[in-house]
PDB file of N, CA, C and O in Angstrom:
ATOM      1  N   MET A   1      -5.268 -20.269 -15.804  1.00  0.00           N
ATOM      2  CA  MET A   1      -5.689 -19.041 -15.627  1.00  0.00           C
ATOM      3  C   MET A   1      -5.063 -18.296 -14.415  1.00  0.00           C
ATOM      4  O   MET A   1      -5.393 -18.972 -13.427  1.00  0.00           O
ATOM      5  N   ALA A   2      -4.608 -16.991 -14.552  1.00  0.00           N
ATOM      6  CA  ALA A   2      -4.226 -16.816 -13.128  1.00  0.00           C
ATOM      7  C   ALA A   2      -4.871 -15.466 -12.724  1.00  0.00           C
ATOM      8  O   ALA A   2      -5.909 -14.606 -13.474  1.00  0.00           O
ATOM      9  N   THR A   3      -5.394 -15.466 -11.469  1.00  0.00           N
ATOM     10  CA  THR A   3      -6.302 -14.734 -10.497  1.00  0.00           C
ATOM     11  C   THR A   3      -5.317 -13.820  -9.732  1.00  0.00           C
ATOM     12  O   THR A   3      -4.581 -14.408  -9.062  1.00  0.00           O
ATOM     13  N   ILE A   4      -5.280 -12.524  -9.984  1.00  0.00           N
ATOM     14  CA  ILE A   4      -4.185 -11.651  -9.417  1.00  0.00           C
ATOM     15  C   ILE A   4      -5.395 -10.685  -8.858  1.00  0.00           C
ATOM     16  O   ILE A   4      -6.208 -10.027  -9.081  1.00  0.00           O
ATOM     17  N   LEU A   5      -4.830 -10.353  -7.215  1.00  0.00           N
ATOM     18  CA  LEU A   5      -5.509  -9.227  -6.339  1.00  0.00           C
ATOM     19  C   LEU A   5      -4.406  -7.915  -6.513  1.00  0.00           C
ATOM     20  O   LEU A   5      -2.829  -8.318  -6.544  1.00  0.00           O
ATOM     21  N   GLY A   6      -4.691  -6.964  -7.184  1.00  0.00           N
ATOM     22  CA  GLY A   6      -4.120  -5.549  -7.296  1.00  0.00           C
ATOM     23  C   GLY A   6      -4.542  -4.776  -6.484  1.00  0.00           C
ATOM     24  O   GLY A   6      -5.574  -4.363  -6.363  1.00  0.00           O
ATOM     25  N   ILE A   7      -3.357  -4.168  -5.542  1.00  0.00           N
ATOM     26  CA  ILE A   7      -3.447  -3.013  -4.858  1.00  0.00           C
ATOM     27  C   ILE A   7      -2.562  -1.856  -5.120  1.00  0.00           C
ATOM     28  O   ILE A   7      -1.665  -1.915  -5.506  1.00  0.00           O
ATOM     29  N   ASP A   8      -3.385  -0.579  -4.838  1.00  0.00           N
ATOM     30  CA  ASP A   8      -2.834   0.716  -4.997  1.00  0.00           C
ATOM     31  C   ASP A   8      -2.962   1.507  -3.966  1.00  0.00           C
ATOM     32  O   ASP A   8      -4.170   1.856  -3.463  1.00  0.00           O
ATOM     33  N   THR A   9      -2.018   2.219  -3.300  1.00  0.00           N
ATOM     34  CA  THR A   9      -2.416   2.843  -2.557  1.00  0.00           C
ATOM     35  C   THR A   9      -1.357   4.564  -2.776  1.00  0.00           C
ATOM     36  O   THR A   9      -1.274   4.941  -1.744  1.00  0.00           O
ATOM     37  N   ALA A  10      -1.003   4.743  -3.950  1.00  0.00           N
ATOM     38  CA  ALA A  10       0.117   5.611  -4.444  1.00  0.00           C
ATOM     39  C   ALA A  10      -0.943   6.713  -4.406  1.00  0.00           C
ATOM     40  O   ALA A  10      -2.063   6.923  -4.757  1.00  0.00           O
ATOM     41  N   THR A  11      -0.254   8.010  -4.032  1.00  0.00           N
ATOM     42  CA  THR A  11      -0.598   9.422  -4.104  1.00  0.00           C
ATOM     43  C   THR A  11      -1.898   9.606  -3.004  1.00  0.00           C
ATOM     44  O   THR A  11      -1.956   8.924  -2.101  1.00  0.00           O
ATOM     45  N   ARG A  12      -2.899   9.785  -3.658  1.00  0.00           N
ATOM     46  CA  ARG A  12      -4.386   9.612  -3.132  1.00  0.00           C
ATOM     47  C   ARG A  12      -5.274   9.001  -3.265  1.00  0.00           C
ATOM     48  O   ARG A  12      -6.292   8.418  -2.763  1.00  0.00           O
ATOM     49  N   GLY A  13      -4.896   7.545  -3.939  1.00  0.00           N
ATOM     50  CA  GLY A  13      -5.634   6.789  -4.049  1.00  0.00           C
ATOM     51  C   GLY A  13      -5.485   5.579  -3.287  1.00  0.00           C
ATOM     52  O   GLY A  13      -4.658   5.361  -2.642  1.00  0.00           O
ATOM     53  N   CYS A  14      -6.574   4.889  -3.280  1.00  0.00           N
ATOM     54  CA  CYS A  14      -6.775   3.764  -2.503  1.00  0.00           C
ATOM     55  C   CYS A  14      -7.531   2.581  -3.344  1.00  0.00           C
ATOM     56  O   CYS A  14      -8.566   3.044  -3.706  1.00  0.00           O
ATOM     57  N   SER A  15      -7.008   1.485  -3.808  1.00  0.00           N
ATOM     58  CA  SER A  15      -7.866   0.757  -4.653  1.00  0.00           C
ATOM     59  C   SER A  15      -7.585  -0.890  -4.754  1.00  0.00           C
ATOM     60  O   SER A  15      -6.445  -1.328  -4.187  1.00  0.00           O
ATOM     61  N   ALA A  16      -8.421  -1.698  -5.016  1.00  0.00           N
ATOM     62  CA  ALA A  16      -8.081  -2.593  -5.191  1.00  0.00           C
ATOM     63  C   ALA A  16      -8.888  -3.431  -6.199  1.00  0.00           C
ATOM     64  O   ALA A  16     -10.054  -3.032  -6.467  1.00  0.00           O
ATOM     65  N   ALA A  17      -8.350  -4.444  -6.600  1.00  0.00           N
ATOM     66  CA  ALA A  17      -8.963  -5.151  -7.903  1.00  0.00           C
ATOM     67  C   ALA A  17      -8.575  -6.605  -8.028  1.00  0.00           C
ATOM     68  O   ALA A  17      -7.479  -7.021  -7.903  1.00  0.00           O
ATOM     69  N   VAL A  18      -9.524  -7.628  -8.266  1.00  0.00           N
ATOM     70  CA  VAL A  18      -9.329  -8.835  -8.787  1.00  0.00           C
ATOM     71  C   VAL A  18      -9.608  -9.316 -10.205  1.00  0.00           C
ATOM     72  O   VAL A  18     -10.515  -8.726 -10.719  1.00  0.00           O
ATOM     73  N   MET A  19      -8.650  -9.602 -10.774  1.00  0.00           N
ATOM     74  CA  MET A  19      -8.198  -9.604 -12.485  1.00  0.00           C
ATOM     75  C   MET A  19      -8.213 -11.135 -12.497  1.00  0.00           C
ATOM     76  O   MET A  19      -7.335 -11.641 -11.763  1.00  0.00           O
ATOM     77  N   ARG A  20      -8.603 -11.921 -13.631  1.00  0.00           N
ATOM     78  CA  ARG A  20      -8.250 -13.006 -14.173  1.00  0.00           C
ATOM     79  C   ARG A  20      -8.304 -13.173 -15.855  1.00  0.00           C
ATOM     80  O   ARG A  20      -9.139 -12.553 -16.217  1.00  0.00           O
ATOM     81  N   ASP A  21      -7.175 -13.092 -15.892  1.00  0.00           N
ATOM     82  CA  ASP A  21      -6.823 -13.272 -17.315  1.00  0.00           C
ATOM     83  C   ASP A  21      -7.079 -12.277 -18.152  1.00  0.00           C
ATOM     84  O   ASP A  21      -7.597 -12.170 -19.272  1.00  0.00           O
ATOM     85  N   GLY A  22      -7.045 -11.133 -17.210  1.00  0.00           N
ATOM     86  CA  GLY A  22      -6.849  -9.594 -17.946  1.00  0.00           C
ATOM     87  C   GLY A  22      -8.673  -9.209 -18.075  1.00  0.00           C
ATOM     88  O   GLY A  22      -8.958  -8.262 -18.317  1.00  0.00           O
ATOM     89  N   ILE A  23      -9.435  -9.797 -17.424  1.00  0.00           N
ATOM     90  CA  ILE A  23     -10.642  -9.543 -17.039  1.00  0.00           C
ATOM     91  C   ILE A  23     -10.943  -9.119 -15.920  1.00  0.00           C
ATOM     92  O   ILE A  23     -10.572 -10.062 -14.684  1.00  0.00           O
ATOM     93  N   CYS A  24     -11.435  -8.218 -15.365  1.00  0.00           N
ATOM     94  CA  CYS A  24     -11.776  -7.389 -13.966  1.00  0.00           C
ATOM     95  C   CYS A  24     -13.135  -8.258 -13.608  1.00  0.00           C
ATOM     96  O   CYS A  24     -14.330  -8.170 -14.371  1.00  0.00           O
ATOM     97  N   LEU A  25     -12.714  -8.931 -12.423  1.00  0.00           N
ATOM     98  CA  LEU A  25     -13.905  -9.749 -11.908  1.00  0.00           C
ATOM     99  C   LEU A  25     -14.301  -8.672 -10.588  1.00  0.00           C
ATOM    100  O   LEU A  25     -15.431  -8.907 -10.819  1.00  0.00           O
ATOM    101  N   ALA A  26     -14.035  -7.759 -10.017  1.00  0.00           N
ATOM    102  CA  ALA A  26     -14.015  -7.089  -8.906  1.00  0.00           C
ATOM    103  C   ALA A  26     -13.098  -5.941  -8.567  1.00  0.00           C
ATOM    104  O   ALA A  26     -11.957  -6.098  -9.021  1.00  0.00           O
ATOM    105  N   HIS A  27     -13.902  -4.911  -8.512  1.00  0.00           N
ATOM    106  CA  HIS A  27     -12.963  -3.841  -8.382  1.00  0.00           C
ATOM    107  C   HIS A  27     -13.527  -2.534  -7.526  1.00  0.00           C
ATOM    108  O   HIS A  27     -14.948  -2.334  -7.334  1.00  0.00           O
ATOM    109  N   GLU A  28     -12.681  -1.534  -6.693  1.00  0.00           N
ATOM    110  CA  GLU A  28     -13.073  -0.800  -5.615  1.00  0.00           C
ATOM    111  C   GLU A  28     -12.296   0.339  -5.723  1.00  0.00           C
ATOM    112  O   GLU A  28     -10.996  -0.144  -5.512  1.00  0.00           O
ATOM    113  N   ALA A  29     -12.505   1.442  -5.461  1.00  0.00           N
ATOM    114  CA  ALA A  29     -11.327   2.680  -5.657  1.00  0.00           C
ATOM    115  C   ALA A  29     -11.910   3.744  -4.735  1.00  0.00           C
ATOM    116  O   ALA A  29     -13.505   4.137  -4.892  1.00  0.00           O
ATOM    117  N   GLU A  30     -11.341   4.325  -4.058  1.00  0.00           N
ATOM    118  CA  GLU A  30     -11.429   5.651  -3.341  1.00  0.00           C
ATOM    119  C   GLU A  30     -10.226   6.472  -3.294  1.00  0.00           C
ATOM    120  O   GLU A  30      -9.122   6.174  -3.053  1.00  0.00           O
ATOM    121  N   ILE A  31     -10.786   7.784  -3.403  1.00  0.00           N
ATOM    122  CA  ILE A  31      -9.463   8.925  -3.437  1.00  0.00           C
ATOM    123  C   ILE A  31      -9.755   9.482  -1.998  1.00  0.00           C
ATOM    124  O   ILE A  31     -10.849   9.666  -1.109  1.00  0.00           O
ATOM    125  N   MET A  32      -8.306   9.340  -1.447  1.00  0.00           N
ATOM    126  CA  MET A  32      -8.362  10.090   0.225  1.00  0.00           C
ATOM    127  C   MET A  32      -6.795  10.436   0.278  1.00  0.00           C
ATOM    128  O   MET A  32      -6.161  10.109  -0.468  1.00  0.00           O
ATOM    129  N   VAL A  33      -6.841  11.367   1.102  1.00  0.00           N
ATOM    130  CA  VAL A  33      -5.538  11.738   1.345  1.00  0.00           C
ATOM    131  C   VAL A  33      -4.959  11.158   2.631  1.00  0.00           C
ATOM    132  O   VAL A  33      -3.618  10.940   2.491  1.00  0.00           O
ATOM    133  N   ARG A  34      -5.809  10.641   3.398  1.00  0.00           N
ATOM    134  CA  ARG A  34      -5.109   9.833   4.255  1.00  0.00           C
ATOM    135  C   ARG A  34      -6.125   8.603   4.871  1.00  0.00           C
ATOM    136  O   ARG A  34      -7.460   8.700   4.425  1.00  0.00           O
ATOM    137  N   GLY A  35      -6.075   7.612   5.643  1.00  0.00           N
ATOM    138  CA  GLY A  35      -6.644   6.565   5.946  1.00  0.00           C
ATOM    139  C   GLY A  35      -6.479   5.170   4.896  1.00  0.00           C
ATOM    140  O   GLY A  35      -7.051   4.748   4.865  1.00  0.00           O
ATOM    141  N   GLN A  36      -5.724   5.354   3.695  1.00  0.00           N
ATOM    142  CA  GLN A  36      -5.348   3.955   3.155  1.00  0.00           C
ATOM    143  C   GLN A  36      -5.246   2.864   4.092  1.00  0.00           C
ATOM    144  O   GLN A  36      -5.331   1.757   3.854  1.00  0.00           O
ATOM    145  N   SER A  37      -4.281   2.948   5.475  1.00  0.00           N
ATOM    146  CA  SER A  37      -4.180   1.745   6.105  1.00  0.00           C
ATOM    147  C   SER A  37      -5.510   1.190   6.695  1.00  0.00           C
ATOM    148  O   SER A  37      -5.345   0.009   6.803  1.00  0.00           O
ATOM    149  N   GLU A  38      -6.217   2.045   6.843  1.00  0.00           N
ATOM    150  CA  GLU A  38      -7.767   1.643   7.615  1.00  0.00           C
ATOM    151  C   GLU A  38      -8.509   1.205   6.355  1.00  0.00           C
ATOM    152  O   GLU A  38      -9.378   0.218   6.551  1.00  0.00           O
ATOM    153  N   ALA A  39      -8.558   1.672   5.341  1.00  0.00           N
ATOM    154  CA  ALA A  39      -9.498   1.369   4.219  1.00  0.00           C
ATOM    155  C   ALA A  39      -8.954   0.073   3.613  1.00  0.00           C
ATOM    156  O   ALA A  39      -9.922  -0.385   3.128  1.00  0.00           O
ATOM    157  N   LEU A  40      -7.704   0.005   3.218  1.00  0.00           N
ATOM    158  CA  LEU A  40      -7.502  -1.022   2.348  1.00  0.00           C
ATOM    159  C   LEU A  40      -7.764  -2.787   2.624  1.00  0.00           C
ATOM    160  O   LEU A  40      -8.235  -3.265   2.243  1.00  0.00           O
ATOM    161  N   ALA A  41      -7.799  -3.028   4.174  1.00  0.00           N
ATOM    162  CA  ALA A  41      -7.941  -4.142   4.056  1.00  0.00           C
ATOM    163  C   ALA A  41      -9.463  -4.722   3.815  1.00  0.00           C
ATOM    164  O   ALA A  41      -9.772  -5.576   3.552  1.00  0.00           O
ATOM    165  N   PRO A  42     -10.241  -4.017   4.570  1.00  0.00           N
ATOM    166  CA  PRO A  42     -11.701  -4.311   4.274  1.00  0.00           C
ATOM    167  C   PRO A  42     -11.939  -3.959   2.850  1.00  0.00           C
ATOM    168  O   PRO A  42     -12.815  -4.637   2.146  1.00  0.00           O
ATOM    169  N   MET A  43     -11.402  -3.239   1.799  1.00  0.00           N
ATOM    170  CA  MET A  43     -11.588  -2.984   0.585  1.00  0.00           C
ATOM    171  C   MET A  43     -11.069  -4.503  -0.059  1.00  0.00           C
ATOM    172  O   MET A  43     -11.828  -4.953  -0.811  1.00  0.00           O
ATOM    173  N   MET A  44      -9.893  -5.087   0.239  1.00  0.00           N
ATOM    174  CA  MET A  44      -9.687  -6.031  -0.407  1.00  0.00           C
ATOM    175  C   MET A  44     -10.400  -7.415  -0.124  1.00  0.00           C
ATOM    176  O   MET A  44     -11.008  -7.900  -0.898  1.00  0.00           O
ATOM    177  N   ASP A  45     -10.881  -7.353   0.981  1.00  0.00           N
ATOM    178  CA  ASP A  45     -11.905  -8.161   1.742  1.00  0.00           C
ATOM    179  C   ASP A  45     -13.286  -8.408   0.546  1.00  0.00           C
ATOM    180  O   ASP A  45     -13.645  -9.226   0.160  1.00  0.00           O
ATOM    181  N   ARG A  46     -13.659  -6.907   0.410  1.00  0.00           N
ATOM    182  CA  ARG A  46     -14.923  -6.971  -0.320  1.00  0.00           C
ATOM    183  C   ARG A  46     -14.627  -7.211  -1.996  1.00  0.00           C
ATOM    184  O   ARG A  46     -15.225  -7.918  -2.251  1.00  0.00           O
ATOM    185  N   VAL A  47     -13.129  -6.883  -2.385  1.00  0.00           N
ATOM    186  CA  VAL A  47     -13.594  -7.122  -3.907  1.00  0.00           C
ATOM    187  C   VAL A  47     -12.918  -8.917  -3.885  1.00  0.00           C
ATOM    188  O   VAL A  47     -13.538  -9.347  -5.210  1.00  0.00           O
ATOM    189  N   VAL A  48     -12.579  -9.262  -2.950  1.00  0.00           N
ATOM    190  CA  VAL A  48     -12.343 -10.833  -2.820  1.00  0.00           C
ATOM    191  C   VAL A  48     -13.481 -11.456  -3.033  1.00  0.00           C
ATOM    192  O   VAL A  48     -14.084 -12.299  -3.722  1.00  0.00           O
ATOM    193  N   ALA A  49     -14.681 -11.148  -1.864  1.00  0.00           N
ATOM    194  CA  ALA A  49     -15.838 -11.662  -2.002  1.00  0.00           C
ATOM    195  C   ALA A  49     -16.701 -11.661  -3.162  1.00  0.00           C
ATOM    196  O   ALA A  49     -17.315 -12.456  -3.612  1.00  0.00           O
ATOM    197  N   ALA A  50     -16.618 -10.113  -3.655  1.00  0.00           N
ATOM    198  CA  ALA A  50     -17.240  -9.966  -5.080  1.00  0.00           C
ATOM    199  C   ALA A  50     -17.018 -10.662  -6.325  1.00  0.00           C
ATOM    200  O   ALA A  50     -17.983 -11.007  -6.842  1.00  0.00           O
ATOM    201  N   ALA A  51     -15.715 -11.158  -6.106  1.00  0.00           N
ATOM    202  CA  ALA A  51     -15.086 -11.819  -7.395  1.00  0.00           C
ATOM    203  C   ALA A  51     -15.591 -13.348  -7.452  1.00  0.00           C
ATOM    204  O   ALA A  51     -15.319 -13.781  -8.858  1.00  0.00           O
ATOM    205  N   GLY A  52     -16.052 -13.566  -6.178  1.00  0.00           N
ATOM    206  CA  GLY A  52     -16.411 -15.080  -6.265  1.00  0.00           C
ATOM    207  C   GLY A  52     -15.544 -16.184  -6.414  1.00  0.00           C
ATOM    208  O   GLY A  52     -15.673 -17.022  -7.025  1.00  0.00           O
ATOM    209  N   ILE A  53     -14.329 -15.842  -5.846  1.00  0.00           N
ATOM    210  CA  ILE A  53     -13.382 -16.808  -6.076  1.00  0.00           C
ATOM    211  C   ILE A  53     -12.967 -17.691  -4.765  1.00  0.00           C
ATOM    212  O   ILE A  53     -11.723 -18.456  -5.010  1.00  0.00           O
ATOM    213  N   GLY A  54     -14.046 -17.951  -3.936  1.00  0.00           N
ATOM    214  CA  GLY A  54     -13.676 -18.537  -2.748  1.00  0.00           C
ATOM    215  C   GLY A  54     -12.658 -17.996  -1.667  1.00  0.00           C
ATOM    216  O   GLY A  54     -12.341 -18.749  -1.039  1.00  0.00           O
ATOM    217  N   GLY A  55     -12.596 -16.857  -1.765  1.00  0.00           N
ATOM    218  CA  GLY A  55     -11.552 -16.061  -0.746  1.00  0.00           C
ATOM    219  C   GLY A  55     -10.167 -16.278  -1.082  1.00  0.00           C
ATOM    220  O   GLY A  55      -9.841 -16.045  -2.436  1.00  0.00           O
ATOM    221  N   PHE A  56      -9.100 -15.614  -0.238  1.00  0.00           N
ATOM    222  CA  PHE A  56      -8.137 -15.291  -0.498  1.00  0.00           C
ATOM    223  C   PHE A  56      -7.001 -16.707  -1.282  1.00  0.00           C
ATOM    224  O   PHE A  56      -6.358 -16.407  -2.027  1.00  0.00           O
ATOM    225  N   ASP A  57      -7.509 -17.750  -0.537  1.00  0.00           N
ATOM    226  CA  ASP A  57      -6.833 -18.916  -1.247  1.00  0.00           C
ATOM    227  C   ASP A  57      -7.111 -19.407  -2.995  1.00  0.00           C
ATOM    228  O   ASP A  57      -6.278 -19.907  -3.427  1.00  0.00           O
ATOM    229  N   GLY A  58      -8.253 -18.306  -3.626  1.00  0.00           N
ATOM    230  CA  GLY A  58      -8.162 -18.582  -5.027  1.00  0.00           C
ATOM    231  C   GLY A  58      -7.696 -17.320  -5.841  1.00  0.00           C
ATOM    232  O   GLY A  58      -7.676 -17.498  -6.834  1.00  0.00           O
ATOM    233  N   LEU A  59      -6.453 -16.843  -4.960  1.00  0.00           N
ATOM    234  CA  LEU A  59      -5.770 -16.026  -5.631  1.00  0.00           C
ATOM    235  C   LEU A  59      -4.327 -16.682  -6.194  1.00  0.00           C
ATOM    236  O   LEU A  59      -3.800 -17.611  -5.248  1.00  0.00           O
ATOM    237  N   ASP A  60      -3.869 -16.530  -7.116  1.00  0.00           N
ATOM    238  CA  ASP A  60      -2.280 -16.812  -7.694  1.00  0.00           C
ATOM    239  C   ASP A  60      -1.246 -16.027  -7.090  1.00  0.00           C
ATOM    240  O   ASP A  60      -0.421 -16.492  -7.356  1.00  0.00           O
ATOM    241  N   ALA A  61      -2.019 -14.762  -7.449  1.00  0.00           N
ATOM    242  CA  ALA A  61      -0.312 -13.520  -7.115  1.00  0.00           C
ATOM    243  C   ALA A  61      -1.382 -12.448  -6.636  1.00  0.00           C
ATOM    244  O   ALA A  61      -2.587 -12.105  -6.624  1.00  0.00           O
ATOM    245  N   VAL A  62      -0.411 -11.423  -6.061  1.00  0.00           N
ATOM    246  CA  VAL A  62      -0.927 -10.307  -5.706  1.00  0.00           C
ATOM    247  C   VAL A  62       0.054  -9.174  -5.933  1.00  0.00           C
ATOM    248  O   VAL A  62       1.259  -9.331  -6.058  1.00  0.00           O
ATOM    249  N   ALA A  63      -0.522  -8.177  -6.758  1.00  0.00           N
ATOM    250  CA  ALA A  63       0.494  -7.068  -7.322  1.00  0.00           C
ATOM    251  C   ALA A  63       0.112  -5.904  -6.597  1.00  0.00           C
ATOM    252  O   ALA A  63      -1.108  -5.432  -6.565  1.00  0.00           O
ATOM    253  N   VAL A  64       1.106  -4.883  -6.548  1.00  0.00           N
ATOM    254  CA  VAL A  64       0.951  -3.548  -5.746  1.00  0.00           C
ATOM    255  C   VAL A  64       2.003  -2.747  -6.754  1.00  0.00           C
ATOM    256  O   VAL A  64       2.816  -2.570  -7.396  1.00  0.00           O
ATOM    257  N   THR A  65       1.708  -1.460  -6.469  1.00  0.00           N
ATOM    258  CA  THR A  65       2.383  -0.698  -6.897  1.00  0.00           C
ATOM    259  C   THR A  65       3.526   0.313  -5.824  1.00  0.00           C
ATOM    260  O   THR A  65       3.577  -0.166  -4.715  1.00  0.00           O
ATOM    261  N   ARG A  66       4.370   0.864  -6.729  1.00  0.00           N
ATOM    262  CA  ARG A  66       5.617   1.119  -5.782  1.00  0.00           C
ATOM    263  C   ARG A  66       5.322   2.495  -5.260  1.00  0.00           C
ATOM    264  O   ARG A  66       6.301   2.962  -4.341  1.00  0.00           O
ATOM    265  N   GLY A  67       4.632   3.317  -5.479  1.00  0.00           N
ATOM    266  CA  GLY A  67       4.367   4.587  -5.078  1.00  0.00           C
ATOM    267  C   GLY A  67       4.499   5.603  -6.236  1.00  0.00           C
ATOM    268  O   GLY A  67       4.557   5.360  -7.394  1.00  0.00           O
ATOM    269  N   PRO A  68       4.561   7.292  -5.798  1.00  0.00           N
ATOM    270  CA  PRO A  68       5.001   7.321  -4.488  1.00  0.00           C
ATOM    271  C   PRO A  68       3.644   7.671  -3.519  1.00  0.00           C
ATOM    272  O   PRO A  68       2.552   7.430  -3.994  1.00  0.00           O
ATOM    273  N   GLY A  69       3.651   7.841  -2.380  1.00  0.00           N
ATOM    274  CA  GLY A  69       2.618   7.654  -1.522  1.00  0.00           C
ATOM    275  C   GLY A  69       2.917   7.930  -0.031  1.00  0.00           C
ATOM    276  O   GLY A  69       4.177   7.828   0.385  1.00  0.00           O
ATOM    277  N   ALA A  70       1.815   8.589   0.755  1.00  0.00           N
ATOM    278  CA  ALA A  70       2.168   8.367   2.159  1.00  0.00           C
ATOM    279  C   ALA A  70       2.226   6.774   2.932  1.00  0.00           C
ATOM    280  O   ALA A  70       2.659   6.787   4.016  1.00  0.00           O
ATOM    281  N   PHE A  71       1.699   6.094   2.457  1.00  0.00           N
ATOM    282  CA  PHE A  71       1.256   4.866   2.771  1.00  0.00           C
ATOM    283  C   PHE A  71       2.009   3.870   2.337  1.00  0.00           C
ATOM    284  O   PHE A  71       2.095   3.160   1.346  1.00  0.00           O
ATOM    285  N   THR A  72       3.674   4.083   2.667  1.00  0.00           N
ATOM    286  CA  THR A  72       4.746   3.016   2.008  1.00  0.00           C
ATOM    287  C   THR A  72       4.941   1.961   2.783  1.00  0.00           C
ATOM    288  O   THR A  72       5.370   0.944   2.310  1.00  0.00           O
ATOM    289  N   GLY A  73       4.246   1.621   3.634  1.00  0.00           N
ATOM    290  CA  GLY A  73       4.592   0.908   4.641  1.00  0.00           C
ATOM    291  C   GLY A  73       4.225  -0.613   4.131  1.00  0.00           C
ATOM    292  O   GLY A  73       4.792  -1.365   4.344  1.00  0.00           O
ATOM    293  N   LEU A  74       3.080  -0.653   3.234  1.00  0.00           N
ATOM    294  CA  LEU A  74       2.159  -1.626   2.646  1.00  0.00           C
ATOM    295  C   LEU A  74       3.691  -2.211   1.487  1.00  0.00           C
ATOM    296  O   LEU A  74       3.713  -3.271   1.454  1.00  0.00           O
ATOM    297  N   ARG A  75       3.985  -1.052   0.605  1.00  0.00           N
ATOM    298  CA  ARG A  75       4.848  -1.706  -0.199  1.00  0.00           C
ATOM    299  C   ARG A  75       5.869  -2.073   0.189  1.00  0.00           C
ATOM    300  O   ARG A  75       7.058  -2.692  -0.122  1.00  0.00           O
TER     301      ARG A  75
END
């Protein structure tokens, strides 16, 4: 069973989700023009906690989008 944290900051989006074998365990998304850099880390903390996987150590992989968007430093 692979547990994956997916994050997206492309265009006006900011989202994070934890998936296990194609099933979404927790997700959160917000539309924003700016502020993804401030919003993303707490969002990831919340979805990992909500997924009940025992923290970031419970992840097997992290997947990110490539863009486009203003917050490219993460990618």
